[in-house]
Amino acid sequence: DVKVTQSSRYLVKRTGEKVFLECVQDMDHENMFWYRQDPGLGLRLIYFSYDVKMKEKGDIPEGYSVSREKKERFSLILESASTNQTSMYLCAIQGTLNTEAFFGQGTRLTVV
Amino acid sequence: QQQVKQSPQSLIVQKGGISIINCAYENTAFDYFPWYQQFPGKGPALLIAIRPDVSEKKEGRFTISFNKSAKQFSLHIMDSQPGDSATYFCAASLEGGYNKLIFGAGTRLAVHP
């Protein structure tokens, strides 16, 4: 069974706080992704990484950064949380040759 | 820029009926078209996928129909059941683009008994 584990199911943070969302996989997959999910907008790609220490911007990277120091761990960082970053955040993994993406259970972040 | 457009946004179907969700894409270089199913409180999970060299793929009650010339593909759920109630996302990806998936906006399906 593929495991993609996100560190928190629910988070409440204050405006201006620095927020870390963690994602850990047990599949040794090269590609890792961070999406945010909002009603009516689907899943939008924030950042992805195809190797350790490598990162690429997705469609909505503004206000976010990422870190991948180890192959199994991909972190999403909100440098200074704002209320418009209140959303569901989903981590996903994919192998290089395998097109199926496996998702974590999501982190619902509320910024107050 | 929305590269994958999905409709309808929500759908109500009676038990035993057919659910149909449609998607259209813009980039003719896309070569992989999956559908993901998401239940409340869970992450999306792959339901069924198709490549553009075939026009239809069926897995149990779920069928993808693919029209390359129209740049459209659809999901048909036959004999819809209350357990199919979920949010469905179509997606597309480009080989060589790190397999990153471009998702549609999602369809919330409710199957009433």
GROMACS .gro file of N, CA and C in nm, chain A residues 9 31 33 35 37 40-43 45 48 50 56 59 90 94-101 103-105, chain B residues 2-3 9 32 36 38 41-46 51 87 89 93 97-106:
model
  156
    9ARG      N    1  -0.384   1.711   0.967
    9ARG     CA    2  -0.511   1.711   0.896
    9ARG      C    3  -0.573   1.851   0.898
   31ASN      N    4   0.913   1.211  -0.817
   31ASN     CA    5   0.836   1.335  -0.829
   31ASN      C    6   0.742   1.356  -0.711
   33PHE      N    7   0.466   1.665  -0.543
   33PHE     CA    8   0.389   1.783  -0.583
   33PHE      C    9   0.312   1.838  -0.464
   35TYR      N   10  -0.036   2.069  -0.422
   35TYR     CA   11  -0.153   2.131  -0.484
   35TYR      C   12  -0.234   2.200  -0.374
   37GLN      N   13  -0.648   2.294  -0.313
   37GLN     CA   14  -0.780   2.262  -0.365
   37GLN      C   15  -0.880   2.361  -0.311
   40GLY      N   16  -1.467   2.490  -0.689
   40GLY     CA   17  -1.486   2.554  -0.819
   40GLY      C   18  -1.358   2.579  -0.896
   41LEU      N   19  -1.245   2.556  -0.831
   41LEU     CA   20  -1.115   2.580  -0.898
   41LEU      C   21  -1.036   2.452  -0.917
   42GLY      N   22  -1.081   2.343  -0.860
   42GLY     CA   23  -1.009   2.217  -0.875
   42GLY      C   24  -0.880   2.215  -0.797
   43LEU      N   25  -0.783   2.140  -0.849
   43LEU     CA   26  -0.652   2.131  -0.787
   43LEU      C   27  -0.555   2.214  -0.869
   45LEU      N   28  -0.160   2.351  -0.909
   45LEU     CA   29  -0.024   2.313  -0.872
   45LEU      C   30   0.053   2.433  -0.818
   48PHE      N   31   0.650   2.174  -0.755
   48PHE     CA   32   0.683   2.033  -0.759
   48PHE      C   33   0.834   2.014  -0.757
   50TYR      N   34   1.138   1.713  -0.872
   50TYR     CA   35   1.167   1.589  -0.941
   50TYR      C   36   1.293   1.521  -0.891
   56GLU      N   37   1.053   2.315  -0.893
   56GLU     CA   38   1.001   2.390  -1.007
   56GLU      C   39   0.872   2.458  -0.965
   59ASP      N   40   0.168   2.655  -1.109
   59ASP     CA   41   0.085   2.763  -1.163
   59ASP      C   42   0.061   2.877  -1.065
   90LEU      N   43  -0.287   1.957  -0.072
   90LEU     CA   44  -0.268   1.816  -0.102
   90LEU      C   45  -0.128   1.792  -0.156
   94GLN      N   46   0.462   1.081  -0.768
   94GLN     CA   47   0.458   1.004  -0.893
   94GLN      C   48   0.597   0.952  -0.921
   95GLY      N   49   0.606   0.831  -0.974
   95GLY     CA   50   0.732   0.781  -1.022
   95GLY      C   51   0.762   0.840  -1.159
   96THR      N   52   0.888   0.837  -1.198
   96THR     CA   53   0.927   0.894  -1.327
   96THR      C   54   0.860   0.823  -1.443
   97LEU      N   55   0.850   0.691  -1.435
   97LEU     CA   56   0.794   0.614  -1.545
   97LEU      C   57   0.647   0.579  -1.523
   98ASN      N   58   0.599   0.613  -1.408
   98ASN     CA   59   0.463   0.575  -1.370
   98ASN      C   60   0.377   0.699  -1.365
   99THR      N   61   0.269   0.703  -1.439
   99THR     CA   62   0.192   0.826  -1.445
   99THR      C   63   0.086   0.838  -1.337
  100GLU      N   64   0.058   0.729  -1.262
  100GLU     CA   65  -0.042   0.742  -1.157
  100GLU      C   66   0.013   0.826  -1.043
  101ALA      N   67  -0.065   0.923  -0.999
  101ALA     CA   68  -0.029   1.006  -0.885
  101ALA      C   69  -0.101   0.955  -0.761
  103PHE      N   70  -0.204   1.054  -0.369
  103PHE     CA   71  -0.224   1.173  -0.288
  103PHE      C   72  -0.225   1.141  -0.139
  104GLY      N   73  -0.182   1.239  -0.061
  104GLY     CA   74  -0.203   1.234   0.082
  104GLY      C   75  -0.348   1.268   0.114
  105GLN      N   76  -0.381   1.267   0.244
  105GLN     CA   77  -0.520   1.289   0.284
  105GLN      C   78  -0.556   1.437   0.289
  114GLN      N   79  -0.695   2.822  -1.792
  114GLN     CA   80  -0.747   2.691  -1.758
  114GLN      C   81  -0.729   2.601  -1.877
  115GLN      N   82  -0.643   2.504  -1.868
  115GLN     CA   83  -0.614   2.419  -1.982
  115GLN      C   84  -0.708   2.302  -1.992
  121GLN      N   85  -2.050   2.143  -1.290
  121GLN     CA   86  -1.988   2.163  -1.159
  121GLN      C   87  -2.049   2.070  -1.056
  144TYR      N   88  -0.200   1.186  -2.180
  144TYR     CA   89  -0.249   1.099  -2.073
  144TYR      C   90  -0.364   1.171  -2.006
  148TYR      N   91  -0.986   1.117  -1.153
  148TYR     CA   92  -0.965   1.092  -1.012
  148TYR      C   93  -1.097   1.107  -0.937
  150GLN      N   94  -1.265   1.155  -0.551
  150GLN     CA   95  -1.232   1.201  -0.416
  150GLN      C   96  -1.354   1.194  -0.326
  153GLY      N   97  -1.295   1.414   0.298
  153GLY     CA   98  -1.191   1.385   0.396
  153GLY      C   99  -1.076   1.302   0.345
  154LYS      N  100  -1.078   1.271   0.216
  154LYS     CA  101  -0.972   1.188   0.157
  154LYS      C  102  -0.904   1.263   0.043
  155GLY      N  103  -0.783   1.218   0.010
  155GLY     CA  104  -0.720   1.271  -0.110
  155GLY      C  105  -0.777   1.203  -0.234
  156PRO      N  106  -0.762   1.265  -0.351
  156PRO     CA  107  -0.809   1.202  -0.475
  156PRO      C  108  -0.735   1.071  -0.500
  157ALA      N  109  -0.805   0.979  -0.567
  157ALA     CA  110  -0.745   0.850  -0.604
  157ALA      C  111  -0.777   0.821  -0.750
  158LEU      N  112  -0.682   0.761  -0.820
  158LEU     CA  113  -0.702   0.731  -0.961
  158LEU      C  114  -0.818   0.634  -0.979
  163ARG      N  115  -0.522   0.688  -2.287
  163ARG     CA  116  -0.425   0.756  -2.373
  163ARG      C  117  -0.492   0.782  -2.507
  199THR      N  118  -1.653   1.361  -0.543
  199THR     CA  119  -1.610   1.463  -0.638
  199THR      C  120  -1.517   1.398  -0.739
  201PHE      N  121  -1.257   1.446  -1.068
  201PHE     CA  122  -1.169   1.540  -1.138
  201PHE      C  123  -1.115   1.473  -1.264
  205SER      N  124  -0.199   1.523  -1.875
  205SER     CA  125  -0.056   1.548  -1.854
  205SER      C  126   0.020   1.525  -1.983
  209GLY      N  127   0.698   1.626  -1.932
  209GLY     CA  128   0.673   1.744  -1.849
  209GLY      C  129   0.670   1.707  -1.702
  210TYR      N  130   0.757   1.615  -1.663
  210TYR     CA  131   0.763   1.562  -1.527
  210TYR      C  132   0.629   1.500  -1.486
  211ASN      N  133   0.549   1.463  -1.585
  211ASN     CA  134   0.420   1.399  -1.559
  211ASN      C  135   0.324   1.486  -1.479
  212LYS      N  136   0.349   1.616  -1.467
  212LYS     CA  137   0.261   1.694  -1.382
  212LYS      C  138   0.121   1.700  -1.442
  213LEU      N  139   0.024   1.682  -1.356
  213LEU     CA  140  -0.116   1.675  -1.396
  213LEU      C  141  -0.180   1.812  -1.391
  214ILE      N  142  -0.257   1.843  -1.496
  214ILE     CA  143  -0.338   1.964  -1.499
  214ILE      C  144  -0.482   1.918  -1.476
  215PHE      N  145  -0.545   1.968  -1.369
  215PHE     CA  146  -0.676   1.920  -1.329
  215PHE      C  147  -0.788   2.013  -1.376
  216GLY      N  148  -0.904   1.952  -1.399
  216GLY     CA  149  -1.025   2.030  -1.417
  216GLY      C  150  -1.077   2.078  -1.283
  217ALA      N  151  -1.185   2.155  -1.286
  217ALA     CA  152  -1.237   2.218  -1.164
  217ALA      C  153  -1.312   2.122  -1.073
  218GLY      N  154  -1.347   2.005  -1.124
  218GLY     CA  155  -1.416   1.907  -1.041
  218GLY      C  156  -1.566   1.907  -1.060
   0.00000   0.00000   0.00000
